[in-house]
Amino acid sequence: MTTTKKNRKQEILDAALACFTEHGVEATTIEMIRERSQASVGSMYHHFGNKESIAATLYVEALVEHHAWQQSLLEKARTAEDGVKAIAFAYIDWVSANPDKARFVLYNRSVLAKTPQADELKERTRKQYTEILAWFQPYVARGELKKVPQELYASLITGAAHDYARMWLSGRARTDIKAYREVLAEAAWSTVKP
Amino acid sequence: MTTTKKNRKQEILDAALACFTEHGVEATTIEMIRERSQASVGSMYHHFGNKESIAATLYVEALVEHHAWQQSLLEKARTAEDGVKAIAFAYIDWVSANPDKARFVLYNRSVLAKTPQADELKERTRKQYTEILAWFQPYVARGELKKVPQELYASLITGAAHDYARMWLSGRARTDIKAYREVLAEAAWSTVKP
Amino acid sequence: MTTTKKNRKQEILDAALACFTEHGVEATTIEMIRERSQASVGSMYHHFGNKESIAATLYVEALVEHHAWQQSLLEKARTAEDGVKAIAFAYIDWVSANPDKARFVLYNRSVLAKTPQADELKERTRKQYTEILAWFQPYVARGELKKVPQELYASLITGAAHDYARMWLSGRARTDIKAYREVLAEAAWSTVKP
Amino acid sequence: MTTTKKNRKQEILDAALACFTEHGVEATTIEMIRERSQASVGSMYHHFGNKESIAATLYVEALVEHHAWQQSLLEKARTAEDGVKAIAFAYIDWVSANPDKARFVLYNRSVLAKTPQADELKERTRKQYTEILAWFQPYVARGELKKVPQELYASLITGAAHDYARMWLSGRARTDIKAYREVLAEAAWSTVKP
DNA sequence: GATGAATGAGCATTCATTCAT
DNA sequence: CATGAATGAATGCTCATTCAT
């Protein structure tokens, strides 16, 4: 019984992600999540308050996981090239390991908008981005990284990986993104190499 | 009267795009489009048959415009570098000139899926992509363009621009993508430069 | 067909009043009204927008009817006593002739509160009351009617009738209020007789 | 501990009355009462069994208080006029001293209907009314009080006060009913004065 | 081609109540 | 006596779509 208690919330989240993957967020009904999670409607509302909040929780959870993994790879990097590739690797690894969560995040940023978590997450993301820029700053200063407008670094470094991830996760491309780990990281580096 | 006829359909499309931009596709109701277009519900169904069809028409229309522009730029290119940059420029120009359409296309690929137009568009897109690959083929053969798996070219060349376009169109970045026309084209080229 | 069109709205109102009488406003569900009126849910919402609005429409309609009748009786009165009794008679006649509407109005003033019609009705009622006070004014000035604080006249004149109407309409008293027409009018007059 | 016990139940009743006053009985949820009373849901159900029972308890409590006060005033009366005015005074005093309870009782008679306490209370009220009629009986017999149908006495004597109390308690009249103690008592007497 | 009243399946959400701890 | 997570029936309302005029 003690174990079931703690899992109930997670069971709902798991069921929700599966439904979102299968039918899309908008097309997923509370009833679908209920059936899949074996929780009662009341229980779902007891834990999350409303449908959007389930999606928002999932969204934040996913980003936090990715951020953590990104951080751990970036810490080990000692050169500009290693840093840039760490960003690319972290993204590719995470997408390949968590395709459902990645697909959910990539295709449902809008679910966050209407949500109370939105601002909190926005702030967290901003801070995260600032930290990464700070990490690269010395290299830019030393000319070991190309100097471009700050708001462009993310798109240059992760653009190709984001794009291919979308292709793969939506079924328009067949090959697991992991197979292109090196090519994509190399491309990332080439865009900001001095 | 002949003019009114043609306009009525376009008025509906314009109103629909405005609604989609403002509220998102799923949240837009037939009633909203009706109010904005000053058409009657019956008229909308006469012209389009159902709601999805309006979105699909808009979607195809937008892609066709972009494709046409892309084609016209690519025709003039005489080197691999010019070709790659033509792809980037075409995308950036189109996004900057048609932000609403671009936003609609970027954020609503899924609306197409359920639609009859889906297969036709898929085929058109595939053919378009094949043509572009064919254009690049000689350069790859001559070693004037890096050889990578075919399904990667698109992501490498347009990934960064796609990514920044999303940032800008969703309000997460402030600067008009047009300002980064050169940087993004340069980045595109760097990813496939031999 | 032309006849059905106009009646649909009234059919819904009639069904609603019957349901409200039978189960009370809060306990009446949209489904009950739908079943009784043979209209579709959509039709009900097309005409009224929401459940409260049905009740509010009924409420205003009832008051307007009573006001009209009151006015017509008051017009004929030529003495203070006749005027006072006209008010009492108008109320008693209307309650006896429209017990369901009267019950609905007496027991559901609160449904108005949350409604857009509230302010409009409030204003209308205020104006109505002002007119009646104006009618009595000369008699008060001439000492043919007792002078009491303005906000008390209504309670003095109609209090007893209101009270008995509640008793009768809720089943706590058996005798039709019409039977006490004269006694109640006499009582009304006695409270303000100089 | 004995004190806490008794208080807990009263705390719930107090919180409930406050909620009923603020939102109305139907709109008040168990959750609202729980939050305001700082009791747990389980505790509320332990003490009262269900939501209606809370309202019913409050209702009976209020009537008992009023009855007691009425009795104490009526005991001292020695003439018909004093008796009639005692009824009026008792009501006015109680309303002015307990506006929330009075409002609750005036506007929620229907909550009692569905309740087990209903019959008991009905009987108690009937007995109370019978006693009062008995008190007046000798005066009627002696012609010191007007003879009217029995079921009318209550409305004649308290109608005006009831009516004004409703006006005041619902915010439609500004002046504390206490200010009209004498006028209303005088009016009550005038309706049954021989 | 145009109109808009009518339709009704489908959905998110609420809330009184239960009961294991 | 107290607690609060869990339950699920019930409800108001939305909205794409139809069709008679």
Tab-separated table of C-alpha atoms in Angstrom, chain C:
chain	number	residue	atom	x	y	z
C	1	MET	CA	-42.823	25.613	-39.805
C	2	THR	CA	-43.071	29.359	-39.441
C	3	THR	CA	-45.074	28.900	-36.288
C	4	THR	CA	-42.695	26.373	-34.776
C	5	LYS	CA	-39.783	28.720	-35.188
C	6	LYS	CA	-41.132	31.427	-32.947
C	7	ASN	CA	-42.373	28.998	-30.349
C	8	ARG	CA	-39.167	27.126	-29.801
C	9	LYS	CA	-37.810	29.752	-27.438
C	10	GLN	CA	-41.067	29.933	-25.528
C	11	GLU	CA	-41.292	26.168	-25.337
C	12	ILE	CA	-37.969	26.134	-23.602
C	13	LEU	CA	-39.087	28.818	-21.164
C	14	ASP	CA	-42.290	26.955	-20.406
C	15	ALA	CA	-40.472	23.698	-19.859
C	16	ALA	CA	-37.950	25.436	-17.643
C	17	LEU	CA	-40.622	27.008	-15.458
C	18	ALA	CA	-42.311	23.656	-15.061
C	19	CYS	CA	-39.038	22.058	-14.054
C	20	PHE	CA	-38.161	24.875	-11.681
C	21	THR	CA	-41.556	24.521	-10.058
C	22	GLU	CA	-41.195	20.800	-9.740
C	23	HIS	CA	-37.587	20.478	-8.623
C	24	GLY	CA	-36.315	23.951	-7.810
C	25	VAL	CA	-33.898	25.953	-9.912
C	26	GLU	CA	-30.675	24.458	-8.646
C	27	ALA	CA	-31.938	20.905	-8.872
C	28	THR	CA	-33.192	21.375	-12.400
C	29	THR	CA	-30.712	20.120	-14.957
C	30	ILE	CA	-30.375	21.143	-18.565
C	31	GLU	CA	-31.269	17.584	-19.431
C	32	MET	CA	-34.626	17.899	-17.631
C	33	ILE	CA	-35.516	21.039	-19.540
C	34	ARG	CA	-34.387	19.446	-22.760
C	35	GLU	CA	-36.546	16.409	-22.235
C	36	ARG	CA	-39.572	18.462	-21.330
C	37	SER	CA	-39.190	21.012	-24.110
C	38	GLN	CA	-38.184	18.524	-26.789
C	39	ALA	CA	-35.506	20.953	-27.842
C	40	SER	CA	-31.896	19.908	-28.272
C	41	VAL	CA	-29.189	20.974	-25.877
C	42	GLY	CA	-27.605	22.959	-28.651
C	43	SER	CA	-30.812	24.777	-29.343
C	44	MET	CA	-31.151	25.788	-25.738
C	45	TYR	CA	-27.668	27.192	-25.728
C	46	HIS	CA	-28.237	28.836	-29.064
C	47	HIS	CA	-31.143	30.774	-27.600
C	48	PHE	CA	-30.004	31.422	-24.064
C	49	GLY	CA	-26.274	30.921	-23.780
C	50	ASN	CA	-26.440	29.267	-20.397
C	51	LYS	CA	-28.742	27.903	-17.761
C	52	GLU	CA	-28.874	31.003	-15.627
C	53	SER	CA	-29.974	33.035	-18.557
C	54	ILE	CA	-33.089	30.923	-18.932
C	55	ALA	CA	-33.986	31.569	-15.334
C	56	ALA	CA	-33.197	35.253	-15.650
C	57	THR	CA	-35.380	35.614	-18.726
C	58	LEU	CA	-38.228	33.934	-16.920
C	59	TYR	CA	-37.700	36.169	-13.936
C	60	VAL	CA	-37.787	39.393	-15.892
C	61	GLU	CA	-40.764	38.241	-17.922
C	62	ALA	CA	-42.724	37.543	-14.760
C	63	LEU	CA	-41.947	40.877	-13.177
C	64	VAL	CA	-42.872	42.718	-16.331
C	65	GLU	CA	-46.263	41.024	-16.381
C	66	HIS	CA	-46.935	41.870	-12.780
C	67	HIS	CA	-45.813	45.442	-13.249
C	68	ALA	CA	-48.098	45.892	-16.208
C	69	TRP	CA	-51.093	44.620	-14.292
C	70	GLN	CA	-50.221	46.753	-11.297
C	71	GLN	CA	-49.999	49.798	-13.507
C	72	SER	CA	-53.360	49.190	-15.084
C	73	LEU	CA	-55.070	48.910	-11.693
C	74	LEU	CA	-53.317	51.874	-10.199
C	75	GLU	CA	-54.358	54.085	-13.078
C	76	LYS	CA	-57.994	53.740	-12.161
C	77	ALA	CA	-57.550	54.586	-8.509
C	78	ARG	CA	-58.782	58.003	-7.409
C	79	THR	CA	-58.197	58.003	-3.654
C	80	ALA	CA	-55.336	56.997	-1.397
C	81	GLU	CA	-57.293	54.012	-0.185
C	82	ASP	CA	-58.049	52.879	-3.737
C	83	GLY	CA	-54.403	53.286	-4.657
C	84	VAL	CA	-53.153	51.244	-1.752
C	85	LYS	CA	-55.696	48.552	-2.398
C	86	ALA	CA	-54.881	48.564	-6.105
C	87	ILE	CA	-51.320	47.614	-5.213
C	88	ALA	CA	-52.545	44.816	-3.009
C	89	PHE	CA	-55.125	43.621	-5.508
C	90	ALA	CA	-52.659	43.658	-8.372
C	91	TYR	CA	-50.300	41.487	-6.396
C	92	ILE	CA	-52.906	39.065	-5.165
C	93	ASP	CA	-54.566	38.740	-8.566
C	94	TRP	CA	-51.303	38.089	-10.286
C	95	VAL	CA	-50.143	35.507	-7.751
C	96	SER	CA	-53.441	33.700	-7.857
C	97	ALA	CA	-53.497	33.694	-11.657
C	98	ASN	CA	-49.819	32.750	-12.085
C	99	PRO	CA	-48.840	30.682	-9.093
C	100	ASP	CA	-45.860	29.044	-10.810
C	101	LYS	CA	-44.357	32.312	-11.947
C	102	ALA	CA	-45.056	33.868	-8.587
C	103	ARG	CA	-43.426	31.002	-6.752
C	104	PHE	CA	-40.455	31.179	-9.072
C	105	VAL	CA	-40.012	34.902	-8.478
C	106	LEU	CA	-40.545	34.722	-4.739
C	107	TYR	CA	-38.109	31.897	-4.170
C	108	ASN	CA	-35.392	32.689	-6.669
C	109	ARG	CA	-34.394	36.278	-6.494
C	110	SER	CA	-30.811	35.093	-6.066
C	111	VAL	CA	-30.649	33.615	-9.579
C	112	LEU	CA	-30.696	37.142	-10.874
C	113	ALA	CA	-27.705	38.281	-8.898
C	114	LYS	CA	-25.026	36.647	-11.036
C	115	THR	CA	-26.730	37.612	-14.274
C	116	PRO	CA	-26.234	40.457	-16.773
C	117	GLN	CA	-29.947	41.234	-16.589
C	118	ALA	CA	-29.544	42.028	-12.897
C	119	ASP	CA	-28.644	45.669	-13.229
C	120	GLU	CA	-31.203	46.378	-15.888
C	121	LEU	CA	-33.913	44.847	-13.756
C	122	LYS	CA	-32.747	46.605	-10.647
C	123	GLU	CA	-33.025	49.896	-12.446
C	124	ARG	CA	-36.435	49.055	-13.820
C	125	THR	CA	-37.683	48.072	-10.377
C	126	ARG	CA	-36.291	51.208	-8.826
C	127	LYS	CA	-38.010	53.360	-11.419
C	128	GLN	CA	-41.272	51.480	-10.914
C	129	TYR	CA	-41.065	52.051	-7.169
C	130	THR	CA	-40.293	55.711	-7.672
C	131	GLU	CA	-43.336	56.107	-9.874
C	132	ILE	CA	-45.563	54.524	-7.282
C	133	LEU	CA	-44.162	56.728	-4.560
C	134	ALA	CA	-44.807	59.693	-6.822
C	135	TRP	CA	-48.398	58.563	-7.225
C	136	PHE	CA	-48.862	58.493	-3.462
C	137	GLN	CA	-46.952	61.673	-2.767
C	138	PRO	CA	-49.879	64.123	-3.102
C	139	TYR	CA	-51.955	62.037	-0.718
C	140	VAL	CA	-49.198	62.001	1.837
C	141	ALA	CA	-48.851	65.746	1.474
C	142	ARG	CA	-52.564	66.225	2.071
C	143	GLY	CA	-52.465	63.952	5.084
C	144	GLU	CA	-54.608	61.349	3.413
C	145	LEU	CA	-51.881	58.777	3.790
C	146	LYS	CA	-49.645	58.186	6.790
C	147	LYS	CA	-46.144	59.567	6.420
C	148	VAL	CA	-43.456	56.930	7.003
C	149	PRO	CA	-39.890	56.485	5.706
C	150	GLN	CA	-40.034	55.900	1.953
C	151	GLU	CA	-38.332	52.518	2.065
C	152	LEU	CA	-41.096	51.239	4.362
C	153	TYR	CA	-44.183	51.798	2.200
C	154	ALA	CA	-43.648	48.650	0.147
C	155	SER	CA	-43.298	46.434	3.184
C	156	LEU	CA	-46.279	47.950	4.944
C	157	ILE	CA	-48.584	47.715	1.961
C	158	THR	CA	-47.568	44.390	0.467
C	159	GLY	CA	-45.883	42.665	3.400
C	160	ALA	CA	-48.899	40.688	4.502
C	161	ALA	CA	-49.779	39.617	0.964
C	162	HIS	CA	-46.184	38.616	0.251
C	163	ASP	CA	-46.128	36.618	3.412
C	164	TYR	CA	-49.323	34.787	2.764
C	165	ALA	CA	-48.369	34.201	-0.863
C	166	ARG	CA	-45.240	32.423	0.328
C	167	MET	CA	-47.268	30.331	2.727
C	168	TRP	CA	-49.745	29.364	0.088
C	169	LEU	CA	-47.275	28.786	-2.730
C	170	SER	CA	-45.069	26.622	-0.575
C	171	GLY	CA	-47.987	24.520	0.583
C	172	ARG	CA	-47.932	25.660	4.193
C	173	ALA	CA	-51.352	27.279	3.754
C	174	ARG	CA	-54.228	25.697	1.905
C	175	THR	CA	-56.525	28.550	0.956
C	176	ASP	CA	-56.058	30.274	-2.389
C	177	ILE	CA	-54.811	33.781	-1.712
C	178	LYS	CA	-57.648	35.094	-3.857
C	179	ALA	CA	-60.012	34.205	-1.034
C	180	TYR	CA	-58.274	36.743	1.164
C	181	ARG	CA	-58.223	39.471	-1.445
C	182	GLU	CA	-60.353	41.843	0.628
C	183	VAL	CA	-58.887	41.057	4.045
C	184	LEU	CA	-55.345	41.550	2.811
C	185	ALA	CA	-56.207	44.745	0.974
C	186	GLU	CA	-57.932	46.012	4.070
C	187	ALA	CA	-54.883	45.164	6.142
C	188	ALA	CA	-52.662	46.937	3.638
C	189	TRP	CA	-54.773	50.037	3.918
C	190	SER	CA	-54.865	49.907	7.700
C	191	THR	CA	-51.058	50.075	7.906
C	192	VAL	CA	-50.902	53.394	6.074
C	193	LYS	CA	-54.260	54.916	6.899
C	194	PRO	CA	-53.617	58.275	8.570
